[in-house]
Coordinates of C-alpha atoms and ligand atoms in Angstrom, one line a residue:
M1 CA -11.2 -15.5 29.3
K2 CA -10.0 -12.6 27.2
I3 CA -10.8 -12.7 23.4
Q4 CA -7.9 -11.6 21.3
A5 CA -7.4 -11.0 17.6
I6 CA -6.6 -13.9 15.3
N7 CA -3.0 -14.7 14.7
G8 CA -1.9 -12.9 11.5
F9 CA -4.7 -10.3 11.8
K10 CA -3.7 -7.0 13.3
D11 CA -5.3 -3.9 14.7
I12 CA -4.0 -0.6 13.4
L13 CA -4.0 1.6 16.4
P14 CA -4.7 5.3 16.5
E15 CA -1.0 6.1 17.1
A16 CA -0.1 4.3 13.8
V17 CA -3.0 5.3 11.7
G18 CA -1.6 8.7 10.8
R19 CA 1.3 7.0 9.0
W20 CA -1.2 4.8 7.1
Q21 CA -3.3 7.8 6.1
S22 CA -0.3 9.8 4.9
I23 CA 0.9 6.9 2.7
E24 CA -2.6 6.4 1.3
Q25 CA -3.1 10.1 0.7
R26 CA 0.3 10.4 -1.0
A27 CA -0.5 7.3 -3.2
R28 CA -3.9 8.7 -4.2
D29 CA -2.3 12.0 -5.0
I30 CA 0.4 10.5 -7.2
F31 CA -1.8 8.0 -8.9
E32 CA -4.2 10.8 -9.8
R33 CA -1.3 12.8 -11.2
F34 CA -0.7 9.9 -13.5
G35 CA -4.4 9.8 -14.6
F36 CA -5.5 6.8 -12.5
Q37 CA -9.1 6.4 -11.2
E38 CA -10.0 4.5 -8.1
I39 CA -12.1 1.3 -8.3
R40 CA -13.4 -0.7 -5.3
M41 CA -14.2 -4.4 -5.6
P42 CA -15.8 -6.9 -3.2
I43 CA -13.5 -8.9 -0.9
L44 CA -15.1 -12.2 -1.8
E45 CA -14.9 -13.6 -5.3
K46 CA -15.6 -17.0 -6.9
T47 CA -12.6 -19.3 -6.2
E48 CA -12.5 -20.1 -9.9
L49 CA -11.4 -16.5 -10.7
F50 CA -8.1 -16.9 -8.7
V51 CA -7.5 -20.4 -9.9
R52 CA -7.8 -19.4 -13.5
S53 CA -5.7 -16.2 -13.2
I54 CA -3.1 -16.7 -10.6
G55 CA -2.6 -20.3 -11.6
E56 CA -3.3 -23.7 -10.1
A57 CA 0.3 -24.6 -9.3
T58 CA 1.2 -21.4 -7.5
D59 CA 1.9 -21.1 -3.8
V60 CA -1.0 -18.6 -3.5
V61 CA -3.6 -21.0 -5.0
E62 CA -2.1 -24.2 -3.6
K63 CA -1.9 -23.2 0.0
E64 CA -2.5 -19.6 0.8
M65 CA -6.1 -18.9 -0.1
Y66 CA -9.0 -18.5 2.4
T67 CA -11.6 -20.5 0.7
F68 CA -15.1 -21.4 1.9
A69 CA -15.0 -24.9 0.5
D70 CA -18.7 -25.5 0.5
K71 CA -19.5 -22.2 -1.3
G72 CA -16.8 -22.1 -3.9
I73 CA -15.8 -18.5 -2.9
T74 CA -12.5 -17.1 -1.7
M75 CA -11.3 -14.0 0.1
R76 CA -9.2 -12.2 -2.4
P77 CA -5.4 -12.9 -2.1
E78 CA -4.6 -10.0 -4.4
A79 CA -6.3 -7.3 -6.5
T80 CA -5.4 -7.8 -10.1
A81 CA -7.7 -10.7 -10.8
S82 CA -10.7 -8.9 -9.2
I83 CA -10.0 -5.7 -11.2
M84 CA -9.9 -7.7 -14.4
R85 CA -13.1 -9.5 -13.5
A86 CA -14.8 -6.1 -12.8
F87 CA -13.3 -4.6 -16.0
I88 CA -14.7 -7.4 -18.2
E89 CA -18.0 -7.6 -16.4
H90 CA -18.7 -3.9 -16.9
G91 CA -17.1 -3.6 -20.3
L92 CA -15.0 -0.6 -19.1
H93 CA -13.0 -0.5 -22.3
V94 CA -16.0 0.4 -24.4
Q95 CA -16.0 3.9 -23.1
Q96 CA -12.3 4.4 -22.6
P97 CA -10.0 2.0 -24.4
V98 CA -7.1 2.6 -22.0
Q99 CA -8.0 2.3 -18.4
R100 CA -5.8 3.4 -15.5
L101 CA -7.2 2.0 -12.3
Y102 CA -6.1 1.8 -8.7
T103 CA -7.4 0.3 -5.5
I104 CA -6.4 0.2 -1.9
G105 CA -7.6 -2.4 0.5
P106 CA -7.1 -5.7 2.5
M107 CA -5.9 -9.0 0.9
F108 CA -5.9 -12.4 2.6
R109 CA -3.3 -15.1 2.5
H110 CA -2.8 -18.0 4.8
E111 CA 0.9 -17.6 5.4
R112 CA 3.2 -17.9 8.4
P113 CA 2.8 -14.6 10.2
Q114 CA 6.1 -12.7 10.9
K115 CA 7.4 -9.1 10.6
G116 CA 6.0 -7.6 7.4
R117 CA 4.0 -10.8 6.6
L118 CA 0.4 -11.1 7.8
R119 CA -2.7 -13.1 6.9
Q120 CA -4.7 -10.0 6.4
F121 CA -2.5 -7.4 4.8
H122 CA -3.1 -4.3 2.7
Q123 CA -2.1 -3.4 -0.8
L124 CA -1.9 -0.3 -3.0
D125 CA -2.6 -1.7 -6.4
A126 CA -2.3 0.1 -9.8
E127 CA -3.1 -1.3 -13.2
I128 CA -3.0 0.1 -16.8
I129 CA -5.2 -1.9 -19.1
G130 CA -5.3 -1.6 -22.9
A131 CA -1.8 -0.3 -23.6
A132 CA 1.0 -2.5 -24.8
E133 CA 3.8 0.0 -25.5
P134 CA 7.0 -0.4 -23.5
R135 CA 6.9 3.2 -22.5
V136 CA 3.8 2.4 -20.5
D137 CA 5.8 -0.2 -18.5
A138 CA 8.4 2.5 -17.8
E139 CA 5.7 5.1 -16.8
L140 CA 4.1 2.7 -14.4
I141 CA 7.4 1.8 -12.8
A142 CA 8.2 5.5 -12.6
M143 CA 4.9 6.0 -10.7
G144 CA 5.9 3.4 -8.1
R145 CA 9.3 5.0 -7.9
M146 CA 7.8 8.5 -7.4
L147 CA 5.7 7.2 -4.5
L148 CA 8.6 5.6 -2.8
D149 CA 10.7 8.7 -3.3
E150 CA 8.0 11.1 -2.0
L151 CA 7.6 8.9 1.1
G152 CA 11.3 9.4 1.6
L153 CA 12.1 5.6 1.3
T154 CA 15.3 4.1 0.0
V155 CA 14.3 1.1 -2.1
S156 CA 16.0 -0.5 -5.1
L157 CA 14.4 -1.7 -8.3
E158 CA 15.0 -5.0 -10.1
L159 CA 13.8 -5.8 -13.6
N160 CA 13.3 -9.0 -15.6
S161 CA 11.4 -10.3 -18.6
L162 CA 9.4 -13.5 -18.5
G163 CA 8.9 -13.7 -22.2
C164 CA 5.6 -14.6 -23.9
P165 CA 3.7 -17.7 -25.1
V166 CA 6.1 -17.8 -28.1
C167 CA 9.5 -17.9 -26.3
R168 CA 8.6 -19.2 -22.8
P169 CA 7.5 -22.7 -23.6
P170 CA 10.7 -23.7 -25.4
F171 CA 12.7 -22.1 -22.6
K172 CA 10.7 -24.1 -20.0
E173 CA 11.5 -27.3 -21.8
R174 CA 15.2 -26.5 -21.8
L175 CA 15.0 -25.6 -18.1
V176 CA 13.2 -28.8 -17.2
A177 CA 15.8 -30.9 -19.0
F178 CA 18.5 -29.0 -17.1
L179 CA 16.8 -29.4 -13.7
E180 CA 16.0 -33.1 -14.3
Q181 CA 19.7 -33.7 -14.7
R182 CA 20.4 -32.2 -11.2
R183 CA 17.3 -33.5 -9.6
E184 CA 19.0 -35.0 -6.5
V185 CA 20.6 -31.7 -5.5
L186 CA 17.3 -29.8 -5.5
C187 CA 15.1 -29.4 -2.4
D188 CA 11.9 -31.5 -2.2
D189 CA 9.8 -28.4 -3.2
C190 CA 11.9 -27.8 -6.3
Q191 CA 11.8 -31.5 -7.3
R192 CA 8.0 -31.1 -7.3
R193 CA 8.2 -27.7 -9.0
T194 CA 10.3 -29.0 -11.8
R195 CA 7.2 -30.9 -12.9
T196 CA 4.5 -28.4 -11.9
N197 CA 6.0 -24.9 -12.2
P198 CA 9.7 -25.1 -13.2
L199 CA 10.3 -21.3 -13.4
R200 CA 9.7 -21.2 -9.6
V201 CA 12.9 -23.1 -9.1
L202 CA 14.8 -20.1 -10.3
D203 CA 13.9 -18.1 -7.3
C204 CA 14.1 -20.7 -4.6
K205 CA 15.8 -19.3 -1.6
K206 CA 17.6 -22.5 -0.5
P207 CA 21.4 -22.3 -1.0
S208 CA 21.7 -25.7 -2.8
C209 CA 19.0 -24.7 -5.3
R210 CA 20.5 -21.3 -5.8
A211 CA 23.8 -22.8 -6.7
V212 CA 22.1 -25.0 -9.3
V213 CA 20.2 -22.3 -11.0
Q214 CA 23.3 -20.1 -11.4
E215 CA 24.3 -22.4 -14.2
A216 CA 20.8 -22.7 -15.6
P217 CA 19.8 -21.5 -19.1
S218 CA 18.7 -17.9 -19.2
L219 CA 15.4 -16.8 -20.6
L220 CA 16.7 -13.3 -21.2
E221 CA 19.2 -14.8 -23.7
T222 CA 16.4 -16.7 -25.6
L223 CA 13.6 -14.1 -25.7
C224 CA 11.8 -14.0 -29.1
P225 CA 12.6 -10.9 -31.2
D226 CA 9.4 -9.1 -30.1
C227 CA 10.0 -9.7 -26.4
D228 CA 13.6 -8.8 -26.8
R229 CA 12.8 -5.5 -28.4
H230 CA 10.1 -4.8 -25.8
F231 CA 12.5 -5.4 -23.0
L232 CA 15.2 -3.2 -24.6
E233 CA 12.7 -0.3 -25.0
V234 CA 11.5 -0.6 -21.4
R235 CA 15.1 -0.3 -20.3
T236 CA 15.8 2.7 -22.6
A237 CA 12.6 4.4 -21.4
L238 CA 13.6 3.9 -17.8
E239 CA 17.0 5.4 -18.5
E240 CA 15.3 8.4 -20.2
L241 CA 13.3 9.0 -17.0
R242 CA 16.6 8.5 -15.0
I243 CA 15.3 5.6 -13.0
P244 CA 18.1 3.3 -11.9
F245 CA 17.4 -0.5 -12.0
R246 CA 19.3 -3.7 -11.9
I247 CA 18.4 -6.7 -14.1
N248 CA 17.7 -9.9 -12.2
R249 CA 17.2 -12.9 -14.5
F250 CA 16.2 -15.1 -11.6
M251 CA 13.1 -13.1 -10.7
V252 CA 10.0 -15.0 -11.7
R253 CA 7.1 -13.7 -9.5
G254 CA 4.7 -16.0 -7.8
L255 CA 1.7 -15.6 -10.1
D256 CA 1.3 -17.4 -13.4
Y257 CA -0.3 -14.6 -15.4
Y258 CA 2.8 -12.5 -15.9
T259 CA 4.4 -12.0 -19.3
R260 CA 7.3 -9.9 -20.5
T261 CA 8.3 -7.1 -18.0
T262 CA 8.3 -8.0 -14.3
F263 CA 9.8 -5.9 -11.5
E264 CA 10.3 -5.7 -7.8
F265 CA 11.0 -2.8 -5.4
L266 CA 13.3 -4.3 -2.8
T267 CA 14.7 -3.4 0.6
T268 CA 17.3 -5.0 2.8
D269 CA 15.7 -3.4 5.9
L270 CA 12.9 -5.9 6.5
G271 CA 14.7 -9.2 6.9
A272 CA 13.3 -11.9 4.7
Q273 CA 10.5 -9.7 3.6
A274 CA 12.5 -8.1 0.8
A275 CA 9.8 -7.0 -1.6
V276 CA 8.0 -3.8 -0.8
G277 CA 6.2 -3.9 -4.1
A278 CA 6.1 -5.9 -7.2
G279 CA 4.4 -6.2 -10.6
G280 CA 4.5 -6.8 -14.2
R281 CA 2.8 -7.3 -17.5
Y282 CA -0.1 -9.8 -18.0
D283 CA -0.9 -9.5 -21.7
G284 CA -2.9 -12.7 -22.0
L285 CA -4.9 -12.5 -18.8
I286 CA -8.0 -10.5 -19.8
E287 CA -8.6 -12.8 -22.8
Q288 CA -8.0 -15.9 -20.7
L289 CA -10.7 -14.6 -18.3
G290 CA -13.2 -14.3 -21.1
G291 CA -12.6 -10.6 -22.0
P292 CA -11.3 -8.8 -25.0
P293 CA -7.7 -9.4 -26.1
L294 CA -6.2 -6.4 -24.3
S295 CA -2.9 -6.2 -22.6
G296 CA -2.2 -5.0 -19.1
I297 CA 0.4 -4.1 -16.6
G298 CA 0.3 -3.4 -12.9
F299 CA 1.9 -3.4 -9.5
A300 CA 1.0 -3.9 -5.9
M301 CA 2.7 -2.5 -2.9
G302 CA 2.3 -3.8 0.7
L303 CA 1.1 -1.1 3.0
E304 CA 2.4 -2.9 6.1
R305 CA 5.9 -3.0 4.6
L306 CA 5.7 0.7 3.6
V307 CA 4.7 1.6 7.2
L308 CA 7.5 -0.5 8.7
L309 CA 10.0 1.1 6.4
M310 CA 8.9 4.6 7.2
E311 CA 9.3 3.8 10.9
Q312 CA 12.7 2.2 10.3
Q313 CA 14.2 4.6 7.8
A314 CA 12.9 7.3 10.2
N315 CA 13.8 10.2 8.0
N316 CA 10.2 11.3 8.3
S317 CA 8.9 12.4 11.6
L318 CA 5.1 12.5 11.4
A319 CA 3.5 15.4 13.2
A320 CA 1.6 14.2 16.3
P321 CA -2.2 14.6 16.1
S322 CA -3.0 18.0 17.6
T323 CA -5.8 20.1 18.9
D324 CA -6.0 23.8 17.9
L325 CA -7.8 24.9 21.0
F326 CA -8.7 23.2 24.3
V327 CA -11.4 24.9 26.3
A328 CA -11.0 24.4 30.1
A329 CA -14.4 25.1 31.8
L330 CA -13.7 25.5 35.5
G331 CA -17.1 24.8 37.0
T332 CA -20.2 22.9 35.9
A333 CA -22.2 26.2 35.3
L334 CA -19.8 27.0 32.5
L335 CA -20.2 23.7 30.7
A336 CA -23.2 24.9 28.6
P337 CA -21.7 28.1 27.2
C338 CA -18.3 26.5 26.8
G339 CA -19.9 23.5 25.0
Q340 CA -21.6 25.9 22.6
L341 CA -18.3 27.7 22.0
V342 CA -16.5 24.4 21.2
H343 CA -19.3 23.4 18.9
A344 CA -19.1 26.7 17.0
L345 CA -15.3 26.3 16.8
R346 CA -15.7 22.9 15.2
Q347 CA -18.3 24.2 12.8
Q348 CA -15.8 26.8 11.7
G349 CA -13.2 24.1 11.0
A350 CA -11.1 24.1 14.1
K351 CA -10.0 21.1 16.1
A352 CA -11.5 22.0 19.4
A353 CA -11.6 19.9 22.6
I354 CA -13.4 20.2 26.0
D355 CA -13.3 18.2 29.2
Y356 CA -16.8 17.8 30.8
S357 CA -15.5 16.6 34.2
G358 CA -15.3 20.0 35.8
R359 CA -11.8 19.0 37.1
S360 CA -9.2 21.4 38.5
L361 CA -7.3 23.8 36.3
K362 CA -4.1 21.8 36.8
A363 CA -5.8 18.6 35.7
Q364 CA -7.3 20.2 32.7
L365 CA -4.0 21.8 31.6
K366 CA -2.4 18.4 31.8
Q367 CA -5.2 17.0 29.6
A368 CA -4.7 19.9 27.1
G369 CA -1.0 19.0 27.0
R370 CA -1.7 15.3 26.4
S371 CA -4.0 16.2 23.5
N372 CA -1.2 18.4 22.1
A373 CA -3.3 21.6 22.2
R374 CA -1.7 24.7 20.7
F375 CA -3.9 27.0 22.8
T376 CA -6.0 26.6 25.9
L377 CA -8.9 29.0 26.7
I378 CA -9.3 29.0 30.5
V379 CA -12.8 30.0 31.5
G380 CA -13.1 30.4 35.3
E381 CA -16.2 31.5 37.2
D382 CA -14.8 34.9 38.3
E383 CA -13.6 35.8 34.8
W384 CA -16.8 34.5 33.3
A385 CA -18.7 37.0 35.6
R386 CA -16.6 39.8 34.2
G387 CA -17.2 38.6 30.6
E388 CA -13.6 37.4 30.2
A389 CA -11.5 34.4 29.8
I390 CA -7.7 33.7 29.5
L391 CA -6.1 32.5 26.3
R392 CA -2.9 30.6 27.0
D393 CA -0.3 29.8 24.3
M394 CA 0.7 26.3 25.3
R395 CA 4.1 26.7 23.6
T396 CA 5.3 30.0 25.0
Q397 CA 3.1 29.9 28.1
E398 CA 2.1 33.5 27.3
Q399 CA -1.4 34.5 28.5
R400 CA -3.8 37.2 27.4
T401 CA -7.4 38.2 28.2
F402 CA -10.1 37.3 25.7
T403 CA -13.5 39.1 25.9
L404 CA -16.4 36.8 25.8
N405 CA -19.1 39.0 24.3
G406 CA -21.3 38.1 21.4
S407 CA -22.8 34.8 20.3
P408 CA -20.8 31.6 20.5
E409 CA -20.3 31.9 16.7
E410 CA -18.9 35.4 17.0
Q411 CA -16.7 34.4 19.9
A412 CA -15.4 31.5 17.9
R413 CA -14.6 33.7 14.9
R414 CA -12.6 36.2 17.0
L415 CA -10.9 33.4 18.8
L416 CA -9.8 31.7 15.6
A417 CA -8.6 35.0 14.2
L418 CA -6.4 35.5 17.3
V419 CA -5.2 31.9 17.4
G420 CA -4.6 31.8 13.7
T421 CA -2.2 34.8 13.7
A422 CA -0.4 33.7 16.9
A423 CA 0.0 30.2 15.4
T424 CA 1.6 31.4 12.2
S425 CA 3.8 34.0 13.9
G426 CA 5.1 31.5 16.5
Ligands
ATP1 P1 6.6 -12.3 -0.9 O1 7.7 -12.7 -1.8 O2 7.1 -11.4 0.2 O3 5.8 -13.4 -0.4 P2 4.8 -11.9 -3.0 O4 5.6 -12.1 -4.2 O5 3.9 -13.0 -2.5 O6 5.7 -11.3 -1.8 P3 2.9 -10.2 -4.3 O7 1.9 -11.2 -4.5 O8 3.6 -9.7 -5.5 O9 3.9 -10.6 -3.2 O10 2.3 -8.9 -3.6 C1 2.8 -7.6 -3.7 C2 3.2 -7.0 -2.4 O11 2.3 -7.3 -1.4 C3 4.5 -7.6 -1.8 O12 5.6 -7.0 -2.4 C4 4.4 -7.2 -0.4 O13 4.7 -5.9 -0.1 C5 2.9 -7.4 -0.1 N1 2.6 -8.7 0.5 C6 2.4 -9.9 -0.1 N2 2.1 -10.8 0.8 C7 2.0 -10.2 2.0 C8 1.7 -10.7 3.3 N3 1.4 -11.9 3.6 N4 1.8 -9.8 4.3 C9 2.1 -8.5 4.1 N5 2.4 -8.0 2.9 C10 2.4 -8.9 1.8
MG2 MG1 4.1 -14.5 -1.1

């Protein structure tokens, strides 16, 4: 019986990995331009960390976590909680009061697998800790925007404010009263949510619930003066940076720790998986986890969804992996010197390949073609006896004689000088 990967857990094959790497590299590059430093945390954390941060009555904690019940530990479903745990544990703020941290890695949620939704998925996660100014919100959003732009992706931005412990509780009460009156029209989940997590009803996808919440009271209209000013300043700062956005008062996010600004980067190209990335402020979270009273804001983008979008929006052809030089040794006696030459080429930074099978010239040229070689050095026994080989430009089919004198290192150097000029001129 063949053993296969677990449902919802996926291999990333070599043909796709180039795309992953280019997204990751671009993200690192941009994050560093904005002054972020990388942090890497363990995949397992105490279950308590996620229950206390994400919230007991959220979908993630209620039904999506991979928890080892007998050990009280959980595979991280997201990165923010782990970063805050590490931040507090190591007192990172003592050295540098404002921390800009990013991480890239796998997250785990027990969800129904479908396109753009997996059980092991990967996030790019960026957090700014210790800065409460609205311009910081705009700067972080601008960073996400810049990444999506530089990847050539068309993605829209929605913005909302979830208020704070001053204005949200009275709003919640009004919302619950409103929902209770329409209880019988709500879906089963939302009837339950009305009691456990009423804000979640606002973004239920069922048409009957959507119709109900259109009439619901709006938190944006009842924000306290501080939250109201904050939200206004975030919008102004985004406009200053010429970042278009749309306000969506029904956006609530699935994690309890959010306060004030929340945002989502959305696409219509991935079916039900509309969110490419999402984030927001979490001003009470660090204190709630036993740390100093510092504010924070962050976002996470799903790498799978970015990869799918890059494939779909297809305005970015990724160069196929290539070999600079393929050495075709025609005869077993030539394997030793050709092997030395290839080794020297690699030491000098070239992508060099060799076939040890001693197959025919035709077979080896075919192999060179498959590995996308720019040049092939053909070393036949007769030529070798004369101290020569043939250098073939795989694009133009032109051939020239290459003299094989000197050490493998010297040969490699001359070869690369030749190949380098030919490659840039053609
Ligand atoms: P969704 O509404 O799609 O379930 P979410 O609100 O649960 O997303 P977040 O917790 O905010 O997502 O995570 C941020 C990003 O991580 C999402 O925008 C998405 O790109 C990605 N993501 C979340 N869950 C998954 C998953 N199961 N598979 C793949 N990517 C995911
Ligand atoms: Mg989700």
